[in-house]
Every structure is written in C-alpha cells, then in structure tokens.
PDB file of C-alpha atoms in Angstrom:
ATOM      1  CA  MET A 173      12.889   6.727   1.606  1.00 97.00           C
ATOM      2  CA  ASN A 174      13.763   4.431  -1.486  1.00 98.00           C
ATOM      3  CA  ILE A 175      16.102   1.365  -0.773  1.00 98.00           C
ATOM      4  CA  ILE A 176      17.558  -0.598  -4.249  1.00 97.00           C
ATOM      5  CA  ILE A 177      17.601  -4.848  -3.360  1.00 98.00           C
ATOM      6  CA  GLN A 178      20.068  -5.513  -5.782  1.00 96.00           C
ATOM      7  CA  ASP A 179      19.574  -9.800  -5.186  1.00 95.00           C
ATOM      8  CA  LEU A 180      19.228 -11.578  -2.332  1.00 95.00           C
ATOM      9  CA  GLU A 181      23.102 -11.194  -1.751  1.00 96.00           C
ATOM     10  CA  HIS A 182      22.352  -8.159  -1.175  1.00 96.00           C
ATOM     11  CA  ILE A 183      19.102  -8.299   1.045  1.00 97.00           C
ATOM     12  CA  ARG A 184      20.634  -7.933   4.409  1.00 97.00           C
ATOM     13  CA  GLU A 185      22.231  -4.535   3.507  1.00 97.00           C
ATOM     14  CA  ALA A 186      19.276  -3.466   2.364  1.00 98.00           C
ATOM     15  CA  ALA A 187      17.792  -4.568   5.596  1.00 98.00           C
ATOM     16  CA  ARG A 188      20.697  -2.692   8.048  1.00 97.00           C
ATOM     17  CA  THR A 189      19.586   0.459   6.155  1.00 98.00           C
ATOM     18  CA  PHE A 190      15.898   0.059   6.619  1.00 98.00           C
ATOM     19  CA  ILE A 191      16.707  -0.548  10.425  1.00 96.00           C
ATOM     20  CA  GLU A 192      19.200   2.254  10.500  1.00 95.00           C
ATOM     21  CA  ASN A 193      15.923   4.852   9.016  1.00 96.00           C
ATOM     22  CA  ILE A 194      12.455   3.388  11.331  1.00 94.00           C
ATOM     23  CA  GLY A 195      13.255   5.751  14.063  1.00 93.00           C
ATOM     24  CA  ASP A 196      10.864   5.433  16.861  1.00 92.00           C
ATOM     25  CA  HIS A 197       8.548   3.696  14.129  1.00 95.00           C
ATOM     26  CA  THR A 198       7.391   0.504  16.065  1.00 95.00           C
ATOM     27  CA  VAL A 199       4.160  -0.554  13.491  1.00 98.00           C
ATOM     28  CA  PHE A 200       5.557  -1.294   9.805  1.00 98.00           C
ATOM     29  CA  ALA A 201       2.945  -1.801   7.065  1.00 98.00           C
ATOM     30  CA  PHE A 202       4.131  -3.941   4.236  1.00 98.00           C
ATOM     31  CA  TYR A 203       2.477  -3.598   0.763  1.00 98.00           C
ATOM     32  CA  GLY A 204       3.459  -5.452  -2.251  1.00 97.00           C
ATOM     33  CA  LYS A 205       2.413  -8.022  -4.753  1.00 96.00           C
ATOM     34  CA  MET A 206       2.360 -11.829  -3.915  1.00 95.00           C
ATOM     35  CA  GLY A 207       5.839 -12.776  -4.909  1.00 93.00           C
ATOM     36  CA  ALA A 208       7.556  -9.118  -4.174  1.00 95.00           C
ATOM     37  CA  GLY A 209       9.249 -10.266  -1.224  1.00 96.00           C
ATOM     38  CA  LYS A 210       8.265  -9.190   1.978  1.00 97.00           C
ATOM     39  CA  THR A 211       8.431 -12.058   3.710  1.00 95.00           C
ATOM     40  CA  THR A 212      11.755 -12.480   2.810  1.00 96.00           C
ATOM     41  CA  PHE A 213      12.322  -8.640   4.030  1.00 98.00           C
ATOM     42  CA  ILE A 214      11.402  -9.032   7.086  1.00 97.00           C
ATOM     43  CA  LYS A 215      13.111 -12.573   7.616  1.00 96.00           C
ATOM     44  CA  ALA A 216      16.424 -10.303   6.860  1.00 97.00           C
ATOM     45  CA  ILE A 217      15.446  -7.619   9.072  1.00 96.00           C
ATOM     46  CA  CYS A 218      15.101 -10.041  11.626  1.00 95.00           C
ATOM     47  CA  GLU A 219      18.211 -12.093  10.975  1.00 94.00           C
ATOM     48  CA  GLU A 220      19.579  -7.960  10.866  1.00 94.00           C
ATOM     49  CA  LEU A 221      18.329  -7.511  14.876  1.00 93.00           C
ATOM     50  CA  GLY A 222      19.223 -10.789  16.259  1.00 90.00           C
ATOM     51  CA  VAL A 223      16.713 -12.936  16.067  1.00 92.00           C
ATOM     52  CA  ASP A 224      18.122 -16.398  16.293  1.00 85.00           C
ATOM     53  CA  ASP A 225      14.473 -18.501  15.731  1.00 83.00           C
ATOM     54  CA  ILE A 226      13.763 -19.803  12.414  1.00 84.00           C
ATOM     55  CA  ILE A 227      12.000 -17.006  10.139  1.00 87.00           C
ATOM     56  CA  THR A 228       8.555 -17.602   8.422  1.00 83.00           C
ATOM     57  CA  SER A 229       5.707 -16.658   7.293  1.00 83.00           C
ATOM     58  CA  PRO A 230       2.881 -16.435   9.631  1.00 83.00           C
ATOM     59  CA  THR A 231       0.590 -17.369   6.898  1.00 78.00           C
ATOM     60  CA  PHE A 232      -1.650 -19.473   9.096  1.00 77.00           C
ATOM     61  CA  ALA A 233      -1.006 -18.412  12.547  1.00 83.00           C
ATOM     62  CA  ILE A 234      -1.412 -15.026  11.319  1.00 91.00           C
ATOM     63  CA  VAL A 235       1.200 -13.642  13.810  1.00 95.00           C
ATOM     64  CA  ASN A 236       4.695 -15.274  14.764  1.00 94.00           C
ATOM     65  CA  GLU A 237       6.549 -13.669  18.278  1.00 94.00           C
ATOM     66  CA  TYR A 238       9.823 -14.038  18.040  1.00 93.00           C
ATOM     67  CA  SER A 239      12.654 -13.042  20.993  1.00 89.00           C
ATOM     68  CA  LEU A 240      15.943 -10.806  19.965  1.00 84.00           C
ATOM     69  CA  THR A 241      18.301 -12.972  22.004  1.00 72.00           C
ATOM     70  CA  SER A 242      21.028 -10.759  20.888  1.00 61.00           C
ATOM     71  CA  HIS A 243      20.263  -7.324  21.644  1.00 54.00           C
ATOM     72  CA  HIS A 244      22.118  -5.176  19.134  1.00 56.00           C
ATOM     73  CA  SER A 245      19.371  -3.247  18.260  1.00 59.00           C
ATOM     74  CA  PRO A 246      17.738   0.217  17.999  1.00 61.00           C
ATOM     75  CA  LEU A 247      14.648  -1.139  19.744  1.00 69.00           C
ATOM     76  CA  THR A 248      13.284  -1.099  23.079  1.00 66.00           C
ATOM     77  CA  SER A 249      11.796  -4.188  23.342  1.00 80.00           C
ATOM     78  CA  ASP A 250      13.119  -7.939  23.186  1.00 84.00           C
ATOM     79  CA  SER A 251      10.298  -9.272  20.905  1.00 91.00           C
ATOM     80  CA  VAL A 252       9.344  -9.008  17.326  1.00 95.00           C
ATOM     81  CA  TYR A 253       5.946  -9.840  16.042  1.00 97.00           C
ATOM     82  CA  HIS A 254       5.481 -10.628  12.609  1.00 97.00           C
ATOM     83  CA  PHE A 255       1.924 -10.490  10.764  1.00 97.00           C
ATOM     84  CA  ASP A 256       0.249 -12.094   7.901  1.00 96.00           C
ATOM     85  CA  PHE A 257      -2.894 -11.214   7.151  1.00 96.00           C
ATOM     86  CA  TYR A 258      -3.471 -13.068   3.864  1.00 94.00           C
ATOM     87  CA  ARG A 259      -5.914 -15.027   5.225  1.00 92.00           C
ATOM     88  CA  ILE A 260      -8.148 -12.989   7.104  1.00 92.00           C
ATOM     89  CA  LYS A 261     -11.641 -13.293   5.900  1.00 92.00           C
ATOM     90  CA  LYS A 262     -13.551 -10.803   8.171  1.00 93.00           C
ATOM     91  CA  LEU A 263     -12.452  -7.808  10.451  1.00 93.00           C
ATOM     92  CA  GLU A 264     -13.712  -9.864  13.298  1.00 93.00           C
ATOM     93  CA  GLU A 265     -10.853 -11.859  13.204  1.00 93.00           C
ATOM     94  CA  VAL A 266      -8.243  -9.738  13.869  1.00 94.00           C
ATOM     95  CA  TYR A 267     -10.392  -8.287  17.230  1.00 94.00           C
ATOM     96  CA  ASP A 268     -10.610 -11.633  18.699  1.00 93.00           C
ATOM     97  CA  MET A 269      -6.663 -11.905  18.696  1.00 92.00           C
ATOM     98  CA  GLY A 270      -6.202  -8.770  20.400  1.00 94.00           C
ATOM     99  CA  PHE A 271      -4.614  -7.004  18.188  1.00 95.00           C
ATOM    100  CA  GLU A 272      -4.390  -3.691  19.818  1.00 95.00           C
ATOM    101  CA  ASP A 273      -1.556  -5.831  22.765  1.00 96.00           C
ATOM    102  CA  TYR A 274       0.560  -6.495  20.249  1.00 96.00           C
ATOM    103  CA  PHE A 275       0.277  -2.687  18.064  1.00 97.00           C
ATOM    104  CA  TYR A 276       0.684  -0.389  20.651  1.00 96.00           C
ATOM    105  CA  SER A 277       3.053  -2.529  23.053  1.00 94.00           C
ATOM    106  CA  GLY A 278       6.043  -0.569  21.219  1.00 93.00           C
ATOM    107  CA  ALA A 279       7.689  -3.787  20.431  1.00 95.00           C
ATOM    108  CA  LEU A 280       8.128  -4.255  16.471  1.00 96.00           C
ATOM    109  CA  CYS A 281       5.186  -4.828  14.607  1.00 98.00           C
ATOM    110  CA  LEU A 282       6.233  -6.292  10.833  1.00 98.00           C
ATOM    111  CA  ILE A 283       2.553  -6.477   9.409  1.00 98.00           C
ATOM    112  CA  GLU A 284       2.288  -8.409   5.797  1.00 97.00           C
ATOM    113  CA  TRP A 285      -0.821  -7.726   3.499  1.00 96.00           C
ATOM    114  CA  PRO A 286      -2.248  -4.398   5.719  1.00 97.00           C
ATOM    115  CA  GLU A 287      -4.689  -3.778   3.860  1.00 96.00           C
ATOM    116  CA  LEU A 288      -7.048  -6.416   5.040  1.00 94.00           C
ATOM    117  CA  ILE A 289      -7.023  -4.380   7.983  1.00 96.00           C
ATOM    118  CA  GLU A 290      -5.787  -0.945   6.919  1.00 96.00           C
ATOM    119  CA  GLU A 291      -9.072   0.075   9.357  1.00 95.00           C
ATOM    120  CA  VAL A 292      -7.765  -0.680  12.412  1.00 97.00           C
ATOM    121  CA  LEU A 293      -4.101   0.277  11.350  1.00 97.00           C
ATOM    122  CA  PRO A 294      -2.518   2.608  14.288  1.00 97.00           C
ATOM    123  CA  ASP A 295      -2.025   6.663  12.619  1.00 96.00           C
ATOM    124  CA  ASP A 296       1.358   6.667  12.787  1.00 96.00           C
ATOM    125  CA  ALA A 297       1.932   2.609  11.635  1.00 98.00           C
ATOM    126  CA  VAL A 298       4.668   3.488   8.406  1.00 98.00           C
ATOM    127  CA  LYS A 299       3.175   2.275   5.291  1.00 98.00           C
ATOM    128  CA  VAL A 300       6.347   0.483   3.547  1.00 98.00           C
ATOM    129  CA  CYS A 301       6.292  -0.186  -0.372  1.00 98.00           C
ATOM    130  CA  ILE A 302       7.745  -2.937  -2.106  1.00 98.00           C
ATOM    131  CA  THR A 303       7.768  -3.275  -5.850  1.00 97.00           C
ATOM    132  CA  GLU A 304       9.511  -5.650  -8.870  1.00 96.00           C
ATOM    133  CA  ASN A 305      11.599  -3.946 -11.311  1.00 96.00           C
ATOM    134  CA  ALA A 306      11.476  -5.347 -14.734  1.00 96.00           C
ATOM    135  CA  ASP A 307      15.446  -5.987 -14.034  1.00 96.00           C
ATOM    136  CA  GLY A 308      14.397  -8.303 -11.244  1.00 94.00           C
ATOM    137  CA  THR A 309      15.668  -5.520  -8.458  1.00 97.00           C
ATOM    138  CA  ARG A 310      13.462  -4.984  -5.556  1.00 98.00           C
ATOM    139  CA  THR A 311      12.535  -1.132  -4.130  1.00 98.00           C
ATOM    140  CA  VAL A 312      11.686  -0.775  -1.121  1.00 98.00           C
ATOM    141  CA  SER A 313       9.768   2.292   0.096  1.00 98.00           C
ATOM    142  CA  PHE A 314       9.175   4.254   3.296  1.00 96.00           C
TER     143      PHE A 314
END
C-alpha cells in the first residue's frame, strides 16, 4: 500500500490511513533517509492512537514507551514502543536492552533505523519505507 503525505497539514490524515491498514501486525520497521520524516510520521501515528505523552525521538534512550490514555485504537495493548536504533554500535546492545520483551509483547512497536538490527527483527515485522519525492511530498509504502 502507498500513502502520500502532501504536507504536514495532512500528516494526521495519512497516519489515520496507516492505522486503518495495520491489521494484526504489531512490529513496524521504518526505513528512510535522514530527514525523510520517520519520526514525524510516527509522532502523528501516536497522536492518532490517543497518546497524550510528549512524543520525541528516542535517539539517546533507544526506546520510549507511550501509554494510550483514550483507547480509541484498534490495538489490544495500552502501550506503544517507539525505538530509534541510530546510535546502536553493536547488536549486543539490543540484546542487553531485552528487545524480545518489547517485540513479542503484543504492543505496537515502531522502529526507526531497523537496518541496524535486521537480524533480530521478528519474521512478521512490516517493512515501511518513507521516501521524499521531488515535489516535497512523502510516500509511505508498506
């Protein structure tokens, strides 16, 4: 599926379309160049799911946990985990953080820079590509 994000004013609409089409999947690996809009799109997804927390990139923490306070989402869990593996130097760091507890929890896991940890991603992780187009729009493919 392809979703076009025209501009920031329409990103929440794109996030709603994404959520409507996630099915039973819980682990999403977001691929895209630096500045493609991975964090911004994940933030919009979390806002559409009802996260009231401040949503920021977990670049230094590696993972942020958000709680769904108003449960108007298709998720079975009240937690969303947002990962940013950009600073991972060795796969041992991922083992040390207990990635299995997150990835196999049934909670929604939104992962930035998954190419650095691909060998530990669940087989059913959904690959999401965000591409910046020449006209400034973004295409989200999954």
